PDB file of C-alpha atoms and ligand atoms in Angstrom:
ATOM      1  CA  MET A   1      43.037   0.940 115.495  1.00 57.00           C
ATOM      2  CA  THR A   2      39.593   2.221 116.453  1.00 65.00           C
ATOM      3  CA  ASP A   3      38.154   2.183 119.935  1.00 91.00           C
ATOM      4  CA  GLU A   4      35.334  -0.070 118.829  1.00 94.00           C
ATOM      5  CA  LEU A   5      35.878  -3.848 119.111  1.00 96.00           C
ATOM      6  CA  LEU A   6      32.341  -5.041 118.403  1.00 97.00           C
ATOM      7  CA  ARG A   7      29.540  -3.458 116.396  1.00 97.00           C
ATOM      8  CA  VAL A   8      26.137  -5.043 116.089  1.00 97.00           C
ATOM      9  CA  ASP A   9      24.092  -3.535 113.268  1.00 97.00           C
ATOM     10  CA  ARG A  10      20.291  -4.026 112.967  1.00 97.00           C
ATOM     11  CA  LEU A  11      20.479  -7.644 114.019  1.00 97.00           C
ATOM     12  CA  VAL A  12      17.337  -9.729 113.440  1.00 97.00           C
ATOM     13  CA  LYS A  13      16.703 -13.352 114.398  1.00 97.00           C
ATOM     14  CA  HIS A  14      13.396 -15.087 113.715  1.00 97.00           C
ATOM     15  CA  PHE A  15      13.038 -18.780 114.541  1.00 96.00           C
ATOM     16  CA  PRO A  16      10.546 -20.731 112.410  1.00 93.00           C
ATOM     17  CA  VAL A  17       7.699 -22.519 114.210  1.00 93.00           C
ATOM     18  CA  ARG A  18       6.658 -25.692 112.409  1.00 91.00           C
ATOM     19  CA  GLY A  19       3.370 -27.520 112.686  1.00 87.00           C
ATOM     20  CA  GLY A  20       0.684 -29.554 110.944  1.00 84.00           C
ATOM     21  CA  ALA A  21       0.958 -32.921 109.226  1.00 83.00           C
ATOM     22  CA  LEU A  22       3.460 -31.546 106.695  1.00 85.00           C
ATOM     23  CA  ASN A  23       5.621 -29.890 109.335  1.00 88.00           C
ATOM     24  CA  ARG A  24       5.390 -26.597 107.464  1.00 91.00           C
ATOM     25  CA  VAL A  25       6.535 -23.259 108.869  1.00 89.00           C
ATOM     26  CA  VAL A  26       3.351 -21.879 110.429  1.00 90.00           C
ATOM     27  CA  ASN A  27       4.802 -18.996 112.384  1.00 92.00           C
ATOM     28  CA  GLN A  28       7.937 -17.165 113.454  1.00 93.00           C
ATOM     29  CA  VAL A  29       9.339 -16.499 116.933  1.00 95.00           C
ATOM     30  CA  LYS A  30      10.641 -12.947 116.542  1.00 95.00           C
ATOM     31  CA  ALA A  31      13.422 -13.273 119.114  1.00 96.00           C
ATOM     32  CA  VAL A  32      15.572 -10.314 118.038  1.00 97.00           C
ATOM     33  CA  ASN A  33      14.189  -7.397 116.032  1.00 96.00           C
ATOM     34  CA  GLY A  34      16.687  -4.830 114.789  1.00 96.00           C
ATOM     35  CA  VAL A  35      19.191  -4.600 117.633  1.00 97.00           C
ATOM     36  CA  SER A  36      22.207  -2.279 117.224  1.00 97.00           C
ATOM     37  CA  PHE A  37      24.985  -1.415 119.679  1.00 97.00           C
ATOM     38  CA  ASP A  38      28.747  -1.297 119.939  1.00 97.00           C
ATOM     39  CA  VAL A  39      31.260  -2.356 122.571  1.00 97.00           C
ATOM     40  CA  LYS A  40      34.534  -0.474 122.908  1.00 96.00           C
ATOM     41  CA  ARG A  41      37.854  -2.087 123.782  1.00 95.00           C
ATOM     42  CA  GLY A  42      38.136  -2.575 127.532  1.00 94.00           C
ATOM     43  CA  GLU A  43      34.434  -1.873 128.022  1.00 96.00           C
ATOM     44  CA  VAL A  44      31.826  -4.069 129.701  1.00 96.00           C
ATOM     45  CA  LEU A  45      28.349  -3.640 128.230  1.00 97.00           C
ATOM     46  CA  GLY A  46      25.475  -5.092 130.256  1.00 97.00           C
ATOM     47  CA  LEU A  47      22.525  -6.540 128.320  1.00 97.00           C
ATOM     48  CA  VAL A  48      19.569  -6.827 130.659  1.00 96.00           C
ATOM     49  CA  GLY A  49      16.003  -8.071 130.284  1.00 93.00           C
ATOM     50  CA  GLU A  50      13.462 -10.640 131.458  1.00 90.00           C
ATOM     51  CA  SER A  51      13.445 -14.122 129.967  1.00 87.00           C
ATOM     52  CA  GLY A  52      11.961 -13.870 126.498  1.00 87.00           C
ATOM     53  CA  SER A  53      13.618 -10.504 125.857  1.00 93.00           C
ATOM     54  CA  GLY A  54      16.039 -12.011 123.314  1.00 95.00           C
ATOM     55  CA  LYS A  55      19.223 -11.136 125.208  1.00 95.00           C
ATOM     56  CA  THR A  56      20.715 -14.644 125.140  1.00 94.00           C
ATOM     57  CA  THR A  57      19.955 -14.936 121.412  1.00 96.00           C
ATOM     58  CA  VAL A  58      21.860 -11.681 120.860  1.00 97.00           C
ATOM     59  CA  GLY A  59      24.840 -13.191 122.720  1.00 96.00           C
ATOM     60  CA  ARG A  60      24.735 -16.297 120.537  1.00 95.00           C
ATOM     61  CA  LEU A  61      24.399 -14.232 117.336  1.00 96.00           C
ATOM     62  CA  VAL A  62      27.387 -12.117 118.334  1.00 96.00           C
ATOM     63  CA  LEU A  63      29.482 -15.281 118.707  1.00 94.00           C
ATOM     64  CA  SER A  64      28.088 -16.720 115.441  1.00 92.00           C
ATOM     65  CA  LEU A  65      26.633 -19.676 117.361  1.00 92.00           C
ATOM     66  CA  GLU A  66      23.345 -18.782 115.631  1.00 92.00           C
ATOM     67  CA  GLU A  67      22.900 -17.542 112.092  1.00 93.00           C
ATOM     68  CA  ALA A  68      21.235 -14.136 111.899  1.00 95.00           C
ATOM     69  CA  THR A  69      18.075 -13.708 109.832  1.00 96.00           C
ATOM     70  CA  SER A  70      19.457 -10.309 108.819  1.00 97.00           C
ATOM     71  CA  GLY A  71      21.851  -7.666 110.090  1.00 97.00           C
ATOM     72  CA  ASN A  72      25.579  -7.739 110.684  1.00 97.00           C
ATOM     73  CA  VAL A  73      28.134  -8.240 113.439  1.00 97.00           C
ATOM     74  CA  PHE A  74      31.480  -6.505 112.972  1.00 97.00           C
ATOM     75  CA  PHE A  75      34.325  -7.769 115.138  1.00 96.00           C
ATOM     76  CA  ASP A  76      37.532  -5.755 115.062  1.00 94.00           C
ATOM     77  CA  GLY A  77      36.437  -4.322 111.697  1.00 93.00           C
ATOM     78  CA  THR A  78      35.506  -7.662 110.047  1.00 94.00           C
ATOM     79  CA  ASN A  79      31.911  -8.538 109.219  1.00 95.00           C
ATOM     80  CA  ILE A  80      31.845 -11.973 110.855  1.00 94.00           C
ATOM     81  CA  THR A  81      28.273 -12.702 109.756  1.00 92.00           C
ATOM     82  CA  ALA A  82      29.612 -12.976 106.202  1.00 87.00           C
ATOM     83  CA  LEU A  83      32.353 -15.498 107.054  1.00 90.00           C
ATOM     84  CA  SER A  84      32.341 -19.202 106.265  1.00 88.00           C
ATOM     85  CA  LYS A  85      32.680 -21.674 109.160  1.00 84.00           C
ATOM     86  CA  LYS A  86      36.322 -22.168 108.221  1.00 86.00           C
ATOM     87  CA  GLU A  87      37.047 -18.432 108.111  1.00 88.00           C
ATOM     88  CA  MET A  88      35.216 -17.992 111.419  1.00 89.00           C
ATOM     89  CA  ARG A  89      37.605 -20.406 113.138  1.00 84.00           C
ATOM     90  CA  ARG A  90      40.371 -17.839 113.509  1.00 83.00           C
ATOM     91  CA  PHE A  91      37.939 -15.540 115.361  1.00 88.00           C
ATOM     92  CA  ARG A  92      36.769 -18.314 117.716  1.00 86.00           C
ATOM     93  CA  THR A  93      39.913 -18.039 119.866  1.00 87.00           C
ATOM     94  CA  ARG A  94      39.419 -14.310 120.196  1.00 92.00           C
ATOM     95  CA  MET A  95      35.779 -14.609 121.322  1.00 93.00           C
ATOM     96  CA  GLN A  96      34.868 -16.769 124.318  1.00 93.00           C
ATOM     97  CA  ILE A  97      31.750 -17.481 126.354  1.00 92.00           C
ATOM     98  CA  ILE A  98      31.086 -17.993 130.056  1.00 92.00           C
ATOM     99  CA  PHE A  99      27.955 -20.121 130.400  1.00 90.00           C
ATOM    100  CA  GLN A 100      25.049 -19.717 132.786  1.00 85.00           C
ATOM    101  CA  ASP A 101      25.261 -23.233 134.183  1.00 81.00           C
ATOM    102  CA  PRO A 102      28.908 -24.059 134.845  1.00 75.00           C
ATOM    103  CA  TYR A 103      28.097 -27.648 135.822  1.00 75.00           C
ATOM    104  CA  ALA A 104      26.368 -28.441 132.525  1.00 82.00           C
ATOM    105  CA  SER A 105      29.253 -26.898 130.585  1.00 81.00           C
ATOM    106  CA  LEU A 106      31.949 -29.047 132.285  1.00 86.00           C
ATOM    107  CA  ASN A 107      32.532 -32.690 131.421  1.00 88.00           C
ATOM    108  CA  PRO A 108      31.981 -34.549 134.749  1.00 89.00           C
ATOM    109  CA  ARG A 109      34.635 -37.113 133.811  1.00 92.00           C
ATOM    110  CA  GLU A 110      37.393 -34.578 133.189  1.00 92.00           C
ATOM    111  CA  ARG A 111      39.696 -33.211 135.865  1.00 94.00           C
ATOM    112  CA  VAL A 112      40.091 -29.421 135.829  1.00 94.00           C
ATOM    113  CA  ARG A 113      43.642 -29.838 134.516  1.00 94.00           C
ATOM    114  CA  THR A 114      42.193 -31.593 131.439  1.00 93.00           C
ATOM    115  CA  VAL A 115      39.411 -29.015 130.969  1.00 92.00           C
ATOM    116  CA  ILE A 116      41.939 -26.175 130.844  1.00 93.00           C
ATOM    117  CA  GLY A 117      44.473 -28.272 128.923  1.00 92.00           C
ATOM    118  CA  HIS A 118      41.890 -28.971 126.204  1.00 89.00           C
ATOM    119  CA  ALA A 119      41.150 -25.265 125.794  1.00 89.00           C
ATOM    120  CA  LEU A 120      44.864 -24.474 125.466  1.00 91.00           C
ATOM    121  CA  ALA A 121      45.506 -27.351 123.026  1.00 89.00           C
ATOM    122  CA  LEU A 122      42.363 -26.739 120.928  1.00 86.00           C
ATOM    123  CA  HIS A 123      43.339 -23.136 120.300  1.00 83.00           C
ATOM    124  CA  ASP A 124      47.041 -23.908 120.027  1.00 83.00           C
ATOM    125  CA  ILE A 125      48.045 -21.592 122.867  1.00 86.00           C
ATOM    126  CA  GLY A 126      51.814 -21.826 123.472  1.00 85.00           C
ATOM    127  CA  PRO A 127      53.916 -25.014 123.390  1.00 88.00           C
ATOM    128  CA  PRO A 128      52.379 -28.031 125.205  1.00 88.00           C
ATOM    129  CA  GLU A 129      55.115 -27.948 127.873  1.00 90.00           C
ATOM    130  CA  SER A 130      53.920 -24.468 128.919  1.00 91.00           C
ATOM    131  CA  HIS A 131      50.346 -25.683 129.586  1.00 92.00           C
ATOM    132  CA  PRO A 132      50.833 -26.951 133.179  1.00 91.00           C
ATOM    133  CA  ASP A 133      52.237 -23.576 134.319  1.00 93.00           C
ATOM    134  CA  ARG A 134      49.523 -21.695 132.468  1.00 93.00           C
ATOM    135  CA  ALA A 135      46.869 -23.866 134.153  1.00 94.00           C
ATOM    136  CA  VAL A 136      48.301 -22.996 137.591  1.00 94.00           C
ATOM    137  CA  GLN A 137      48.387 -19.305 136.702  1.00 94.00           C
ATOM    138  CA  LEU A 138      44.741 -19.401 135.562  1.00 95.00           C
ATOM    139  CA  MET A 139      43.587 -21.179 138.729  1.00 95.00           C
ATOM    140  CA  GLU A 140      45.251 -18.530 140.864  1.00 94.00           C
ATOM    141  CA  GLN A 141      43.822 -15.765 138.702  1.00 93.00           C
ATOM    142  CA  VAL A 142      40.267 -16.950 139.458  1.00 94.00           C
ATOM    143  CA  GLY A 143      40.888 -17.479 143.183  1.00 93.00           C
ATOM    144  CA  LEU A 144      41.428 -21.271 143.125  1.00 94.00           C
ATOM    145  CA  SER A 145      44.611 -23.181 143.877  1.00 94.00           C
ATOM    146  CA  ALA A 146      47.015 -25.357 141.906  1.00 94.00           C
ATOM    147  CA  ALA A 147      46.168 -28.237 144.250  1.00 93.00           C
ATOM    148  CA  GLN A 148      42.587 -28.201 142.909  1.00 95.00           C
ATOM    149  CA  LEU A 149      43.658 -28.888 139.315  1.00 95.00           C
ATOM    150  CA  ASP A 150      43.358 -32.636 139.787  1.00 94.00           C
ATOM    151  CA  ARG A 151      39.804 -32.562 141.094  1.00 95.00           C
ATOM    152  CA  PHE A 152      36.621 -33.360 139.164  1.00 94.00           C
ATOM    153  CA  PRO A 153      33.788 -30.811 138.676  1.00 91.00           C
ATOM    154  CA  HIS A 154      31.516 -32.522 141.261  1.00 92.00           C
ATOM    155  CA  GLU A 155      34.129 -31.845 143.952  1.00 93.00           C
ATOM    156  CA  PHE A 156      33.577 -28.090 143.627  1.00 93.00           C
ATOM    157  CA  SER A 157      30.786 -25.792 144.813  1.00 91.00           C
ATOM    158  CA  GLY A 158      28.635 -23.900 142.256  1.00 90.00           C
ATOM    159  CA  GLY A 159      30.681 -20.731 142.690  1.00 92.00           C
ATOM    160  CA  GLN A 160      33.963 -22.606 142.291  1.00 93.00           C
ATOM    161  CA  ARG A 161      32.670 -24.308 139.153  1.00 93.00           C
ATOM    162  CA  GLN A 162      31.853 -20.930 137.670  1.00 92.00           C
ATOM    163  CA  ARG A 163      35.423 -19.851 138.512  1.00 94.00           C
ATOM    164  CA  ILE A 164      36.628 -22.853 136.475  1.00 94.00           C
ATOM    165  CA  GLY A 165      34.342 -21.742 133.611  1.00 93.00           C
ATOM    166  CA  ILE A 166      35.933 -18.284 133.791  1.00 94.00           C
ATOM    167  CA  ALA A 167      39.456 -19.792 133.859  1.00 94.00           C
ATOM    168  CA  ARG A 168      38.609 -21.862 130.777  1.00 92.00           C
ATOM    169  CA  ALA A 169      37.354 -18.763 128.937  1.00 93.00           C
ATOM    170  CA  LEU A 170      40.477 -16.788 129.919  1.00 93.00           C
ATOM    171  CA  ALA A 171      42.835 -19.651 128.978  1.00 92.00           C
ATOM    172  CA  VAL A 172      43.061 -18.524 125.359  1.00 90.00           C
ATOM    173  CA  ASN A 173      43.654 -14.809 126.139  1.00 90.00           C
ATOM    174  CA  PRO A 174      40.451 -13.763 124.388  1.00 93.00           C
ATOM    175  CA  ASP A 175      39.837 -10.225 123.159  1.00 93.00           C
ATOM    176  CA  PHE A 176      36.126 -10.478 123.911  1.00 96.00           C
ATOM    177  CA  ILE A 177      33.921 -12.497 126.265  1.00 96.00           C
ATOM    178  CA  VAL A 178      30.178 -13.037 126.299  1.00 96.00           C
ATOM    179  CA  ALA A 179      29.170 -13.759 129.908  1.00 95.00           C
ATOM    180  CA  ASP A 180      25.720 -15.328 129.520  1.00 94.00           C
ATOM    181  CA  GLU A 181      23.971 -14.905 132.874  1.00 92.00           C
ATOM    182  CA  PRO A 182      27.122 -16.099 134.660  1.00 90.00           C
ATOM    183  CA  VAL A 183      25.646 -15.845 138.165  1.00 90.00           C
ATOM    184  CA  SER A 184      21.951 -16.689 137.619  1.00 87.00           C
ATOM    185  CA  ALA A 185      22.397 -20.328 138.665  1.00 84.00           C
ATOM    186  CA  LEU A 186      24.309 -19.438 141.855  1.00 87.00           C
ATOM    187  CA  ASP A 187      23.129 -18.759 145.405  1.00 87.00           C
ATOM    188  CA  VAL A 188      22.716 -15.065 146.146  1.00 85.00           C
ATOM    189  CA  SER A 189      25.563 -15.204 148.675  1.00 84.00           C
ATOM    190  CA  VAL A 190      27.949 -16.533 146.014  1.00 89.00           C
ATOM    191  CA  GLN A 191      26.774 -14.225 143.208  1.00 91.00           C
ATOM    192  CA  ALA A 192      28.572 -11.201 144.673  1.00 90.00           C
ATOM    193  CA  GLN A 193      31.878 -13.117 144.899  1.00 91.00           C
ATOM    194  CA  VAL A 194      31.760 -14.120 141.225  1.00 92.00           C
ATOM    195  CA  ILE A 195      30.731 -10.606 140.154  1.00 92.00           C
ATOM    196  CA  ASN A 196      33.615  -9.149 142.183  1.00 92.00           C
ATOM    197  CA  LEU A 197      35.983 -11.607 140.524  1.00 94.00           C
ATOM    198  CA  LEU A 198      34.787 -10.566 137.039  1.00 93.00           C
ATOM    199  CA  SER A 199      35.082  -6.925 138.032  1.00 92.00           C
ATOM    200  CA  ASP A 200      38.682  -7.431 139.269  1.00 92.00           C
ATOM    201  CA  LEU A 201      39.600  -9.389 136.126  1.00 93.00           C
ATOM    202  CA  LYS A 202      38.111  -6.646 133.971  1.00 91.00           C
ATOM    203  CA  ASP A 203      40.490  -4.115 135.559  1.00 91.00           C
ATOM    204  CA  GLU A 204      43.472  -6.457 135.630  1.00 91.00           C
ATOM    205  CA  LEU A 205      43.165  -7.782 132.056  1.00 91.00           C
ATOM    206  CA  ASN A 206      41.327  -4.846 130.438  1.00 89.00           C
ATOM    207  CA  LEU A 207      38.578  -7.272 129.388  1.00 91.00           C
ATOM    208  CA  THR A 208      35.968  -6.394 126.796  1.00 96.00           C
ATOM    209  CA  MET A 209      32.725  -8.107 127.675  1.00 96.00           C
ATOM    210  CA  LEU A 210      29.034  -8.413 126.867  1.00 97.00           C
ATOM    211  CA  PHE A 211      27.504  -9.230 130.257  1.00 96.00           C
ATOM    212  CA  ILE A 212      24.011 -10.708 129.938  1.00 96.00           C
ATOM    213  CA  ALA A 213      21.763 -10.659 133.011  1.00 94.00           C
ATOM    214  CA  HIS A 214      18.077 -10.673 133.868  1.00 90.00           C
ATOM    215  CA  ASP A 215      18.168  -7.958 136.494  1.00 87.00           C
ATOM    216  CA  LEU A 216      19.855  -4.623 136.861  1.00 91.00           C
ATOM    217  CA  ALA A 217      21.247  -5.337 140.340  1.00 88.00           C
ATOM    218  CA  VAL A 218      23.627  -7.968 138.948  1.00 86.00           C
ATOM    219  CA  VAL A 219      25.319  -5.739 136.385  1.00 88.00           C
ATOM    220  CA  GLU A 220      25.478  -2.507 138.396  1.00 86.00           C
ATOM    221  CA  HIS A 221      29.070  -2.821 139.617  1.00 84.00           C
ATOM    222  CA  VAL A 222      30.684  -4.515 136.656  1.00 91.00           C
ATOM    223  CA  CYS A 223      29.327  -2.665 133.602  1.00 94.00           C
ATOM    224  CA  ASP A 224      30.424   0.612 132.030  1.00 95.00           C
ATOM    225  CA  ARG A 225      27.236   0.879 129.981  1.00 97.00           C
ATOM    226  CA  VAL A 226      23.933  -0.960 130.121  1.00 98.00           C
ATOM    227  CA  ALA A 227      21.383  -1.811 127.395  1.00 98.00           C
ATOM    228  CA  VAL A 228      17.872  -2.827 128.461  1.00 98.00           C
ATOM    229  CA  MET A 229      16.042  -5.251 126.153  1.00 97.00           C
ATOM    230  CA  TYR A 230      12.359  -6.138 125.901  1.00 97.00           C
ATOM    231  CA  LEU A 231      10.737  -8.448 123.342  1.00 96.00           C
ATOM    232  CA  GLY A 232      13.669  -8.418 120.967  1.00 97.00           C
ATOM    233  CA  LYS A 233      14.335  -4.669 121.049  1.00 97.00           C
ATOM    234  CA  ILE A 234      16.575  -2.298 122.948  1.00 98.00           C
ATOM    235  CA  MET A 235      14.441   0.009 125.071  1.00 98.00           C
ATOM    236  CA  GLU A 236      17.217   2.100 126.576  1.00 98.00           C
ATOM    237  CA  ILE A 237      21.002   2.230 126.493  1.00 98.00           C
ATOM    238  CA  ALA A 238      23.187   4.509 128.585  1.00 97.00           C
ATOM    239  CA  PRO A 239      26.376   4.767 130.630  1.00 97.00           C
ATOM    240  CA  ALA A 240      25.759   2.760 133.825  1.00 96.00           C
ATOM    241  CA  ASP A 241      25.855   5.820 136.141  1.00 94.00           C
ATOM    242  CA  THR A 242      23.251   7.597 134.011  1.00 96.00           C
ATOM    243  CA  LEU A 243      20.957   4.593 133.680  1.00 96.00           C
ATOM    244  CA  TYR A 244      20.896   3.949 137.431  1.00 94.00           C
ATOM    245  CA  SER A 245      20.534   7.598 138.471  1.00 92.00           C
ATOM    246  CA  ARG A 246      18.359   8.971 135.639  1.00 94.00           C
ATOM    247  CA  PRO A 247      16.497   6.155 133.854  1.00 95.00           C
ATOM    248  CA  ASN A 248      14.246   7.412 131.069  1.00 95.00           C
ATOM    249  CA  HIS A 249      12.253   4.412 129.852  1.00 97.00           C
ATOM    250  CA  PRO A 250       9.266   3.137 131.882  1.00 96.00           C
ATOM    251  CA  TYR A 251      10.570  -0.441 131.548  1.00 96.00           C
ATOM    252  CA  THR A 252      13.987   0.519 132.937  1.00 96.00           C
ATOM    253  CA  GLU A 253      12.224   2.388 135.764  1.00 94.00           C
ATOM    254  CA  ALA A 254      10.263  -0.751 136.612  1.00 93.00           C
ATOM    255  CA  LEU A 255      13.353  -2.990 136.559  1.00 93.00           C
ATOM    256  CA  LEU A 256      15.272  -0.469 138.623  1.00 92.00           C
ATOM    257  CA  SER A 257      12.527  -0.199 141.227  1.00 89.00           C
ATOM    258  CA  ALA A 258      13.370  -3.781 142.244  1.00 81.00           C
ATOM    259  CA  VAL A 259      17.056  -2.966 142.832  1.00 80.00           C
ATOM    260  CA  PRO A 260      17.931  -2.226 146.482  1.00 73.00           C
ATOM    261  CA  THR A 261      19.530   1.196 147.052  1.00 73.00           C
ATOM    262  CA  PRO A 262      22.943   1.329 148.723  1.00 67.00           C
ATOM    263  CA  GLU A 263      21.744   3.917 151.264  1.00 67.00           C
ATOM    264  CA  PRO A 264      20.331   2.270 154.383  1.00 64.00           C
ATOM    265  CA  GLY A 265      16.722   3.173 155.073  1.00 64.00           C
ATOM    266  CA  ARG A 266      16.154   4.554 151.552  1.00 65.00           C
ATOM    267  CA  LYS A 267      13.847   2.549 149.316  1.00 67.00           C
ATOM    268  CA  ARG A 268      12.760   2.971 145.724  1.00 71.00           C
ATOM    269  CA  ASP A 269       9.013   2.936 145.072  1.00 77.00           C
ATOM    270  CA  ARG A 270       8.380  -0.513 143.665  1.00 81.00           C
ATOM    271  CA  ILE A 271       6.722  -0.551 140.215  1.00 82.00           C
ATOM    272  CA  THR A 272       5.019  -3.882 139.655  1.00 80.00           C
ATOM    273  CA  LEU A 273       4.441  -4.732 136.026  1.00 84.00           C
ATOM    274  CA  SER A 274       1.183  -6.527 135.341  1.00 80.00           C
ATOM    275  CA  GLY A 275       1.148  -9.787 133.402  1.00 79.00           C
ATOM    276  CA  ASP A 276       3.929 -11.596 131.636  1.00 83.00           C
ATOM    277  CA  ILE A 277       6.055 -10.583 128.700  1.00 87.00           C
ATOM    278  CA  PRO A 278       3.868 -11.162 125.567  1.00 92.00           C
ATOM    279  CA  SER A 279       4.671 -13.950 123.130  1.00 92.00           C
ATOM    280  CA  PRO A 280       7.437 -13.089 120.660  1.00 93.00           C
ATOM    281  CA  ILE A 281       5.328 -14.912 118.045  1.00 94.00           C
ATOM    282  CA  ASP A 282       2.781 -12.114 118.115  1.00 93.00           C
ATOM    283  CA  PRO A 283       4.342  -9.008 119.690  1.00 93.00           C
ATOM    284  CA  PRO A 284       2.117  -5.958 120.349  1.00 95.00           C
ATOM    285  CA  THR A 285       1.800  -3.316 117.619  1.00 95.00           C
ATOM    286  CA  GLY A 286       3.510   0.029 118.129  1.00 96.00           C
ATOM    287  CA  CYS A 287       5.601   0.001 121.300  1.00 97.00           C
ATOM    288  CA  VAL A 288       6.163  -3.649 122.270  1.00 96.00           C
ATOM    289  CA  PHE A 289       6.085  -2.668 125.960  1.00 96.00           C
ATOM    290  CA  ARG A 290       2.672  -0.961 125.780  1.00 95.00           C
ATOM    291  CA  THR A 291       0.607  -3.874 127.159  1.00 95.00           C
ATOM    292  CA  ARG A 292       2.465  -3.607 130.481  1.00 94.00           C
ATOM    293  CA  CYS A 293       3.463   0.052 130.500  1.00 94.00           C
ATOM    294  CA  PRO A 294       1.903   2.113 133.297  1.00 92.00           C
ATOM    295  CA  ARG A 295       2.246   5.240 131.147  1.00 92.00           C
ATOM    296  CA  ALA A 296       0.938   3.941 127.798  1.00 93.00           C
ATOM    297  CA  GLU A 297      -1.085   6.370 125.656  1.00 94.00           C
ATOM    298  CA  LYS A 298      -3.014   5.999 122.405  1.00 94.00           C
ATOM    299  CA  VAL A 299      -0.003   6.751 120.230  1.00 95.00           C
ATOM    300  CA  CYS A 300       1.875   3.853 121.819  1.00 96.00           C
ATOM    301  CA  SER A 301      -0.257   1.269 119.984  1.00 95.00           C
ATOM    302  CA  GLU A 302      -0.032   3.119 116.682  1.00 94.00           C
ATOM    303  CA  LYS A 303       3.636   3.912 116.250  1.00 94.00           C
ATOM    304  CA  MET A 304       6.821   2.066 117.133  1.00 94.00           C
ATOM    305  CA  PRO A 305       9.088   4.425 119.095  1.00 96.00           C
ATOM    306  CA  LYS A 306      12.665   4.798 117.850  1.00 95.00           C
ATOM    307  CA  LEU A 307      15.749   5.030 120.047  1.00 96.00           C
ATOM    308  CA  VAL A 308      16.234   8.773 120.532  1.00 95.00           C
ATOM    309  CA  GLY A 309      19.464  10.347 121.779  1.00 95.00           C
ATOM    310  CA  LEU A 310      19.182  12.221 125.070  1.00 95.00           C
ATOM    311  CA  GLY A 311      22.840  13.280 125.123  1.00 93.00           C
ATOM    312  CA  GLU A 312      26.074  11.796 126.444  1.00 93.00           C
ATOM    313  CA  GLY A 313      25.468   8.312 125.058  1.00 95.00           C
ATOM    314  CA  HIS A 314      21.961   8.010 126.540  1.00 97.00           C
ATOM    315  CA  PHE A 315      19.254   6.649 124.187  1.00 97.00           C
ATOM    316  CA  SER A 316      15.654   5.695 124.944  1.00 97.00           C
ATOM    317  CA  ALA A 317      12.812   4.315 122.799  1.00 97.00           C
ATOM    318  CA  CYS A 318       9.659   5.883 124.252  1.00 97.00           C
ATOM    319  CA  HIS A 319       7.123   8.325 122.788  1.00 96.00           C
ATOM    320  CA  LEU A 320       7.149  10.266 126.072  1.00 92.00           C
ATOM    321  CA  THR A 321      10.890  10.934 125.833  1.00 86.00           C
ATOM    322  CA  THR A 322      11.565  14.630 125.917  1.00 61.00           C
TER     323      THR A 322
HETATM  324 FE1  SF4 B   1       5.171   3.172 127.545  1.00 97.01          FE
HETATM  325 FE2  SF4 B   1       4.308   4.356 125.319  1.00 97.01          FE
HETATM  326 FE3  SF4 B   1       6.769   4.809 126.190  1.00 97.01          FE
HETATM  327 FE4  SF4 B   1       6.110   2.449 125.165  1.00 97.01          FE
HETATM  328  S1  SF4 B   1       6.156   4.387 124.074  1.00 97.01           S
HETATM  329  S2  SF4 B   1       7.295   2.820 126.974  1.00 97.01           S
HETATM  330  S3  SF4 B   1       4.010   2.218 125.899  1.00 97.01           S
HETATM  331  S4  SF4 B   1       4.855   5.366 127.220  1.00 97.01           S
END
């Protein structure tokens, strides 16, 4: 058994844009453009970027909820992009998702007991008579109580609903979880509680996770490694300690400048990026970040930088990388 549970290899996803009287394909949204990474067993990889970076599409491609335009996803040694829907079914139990908006992902007419019961029954987890005890165990695991099993989603706060979403994902003992911006819809005061819960569960259950977020502050304490995405490409990937202490890429530096430092009184110099992320229909030539990069040079519009190894698992895609 290798260390690697997931390998994403040169993944591309272009969505057709249709228009005109004949509804022909007139353009392509280039959401993901040649993304590669791996996730080891027991590792949490953060995937961070602004909206429009393609990070959520990567999460959906990894789970085969979207069909890739090209590239491959290997899960536990099997190329799951090549599987039929029927063959994919046996991997579904092993790969779960925690959604961004827990309220939208829960049926308002179902009590929590039913939500968890459905997950257990759908994936055929243990005999039906074991389900009530398993539901209690899951509630306690996510910091809720057995007494809350008979409540409806609207009777819970946002943070509690996300705990139910986490319990539902854990119900089937998955090998791998995609957490798709699991705290973005929550109040700041509640975000830390849910992140701490995921961090505790990671240690307790040795979870392997792809943790998608739009800012670096969210993933700092839960991820082992972090990949930074911009306009469908990975700009930098590194062990979390390295990325936060020695970022290489100008985009990572800008994202990091918005993250508060733990030392009181010490502030990072804020780097404000001008403008919005360009349209993925017509990304800039050369380095896709060049239109907002404070350090862009002539070469940046001419040549696309490749991810270059800087040692110890640190890679950056910038022409100024030394
Ligand atoms: Fe900035 Fe050029 Fe580096 Fe891109 S390649 S990040 S534009 S300096």
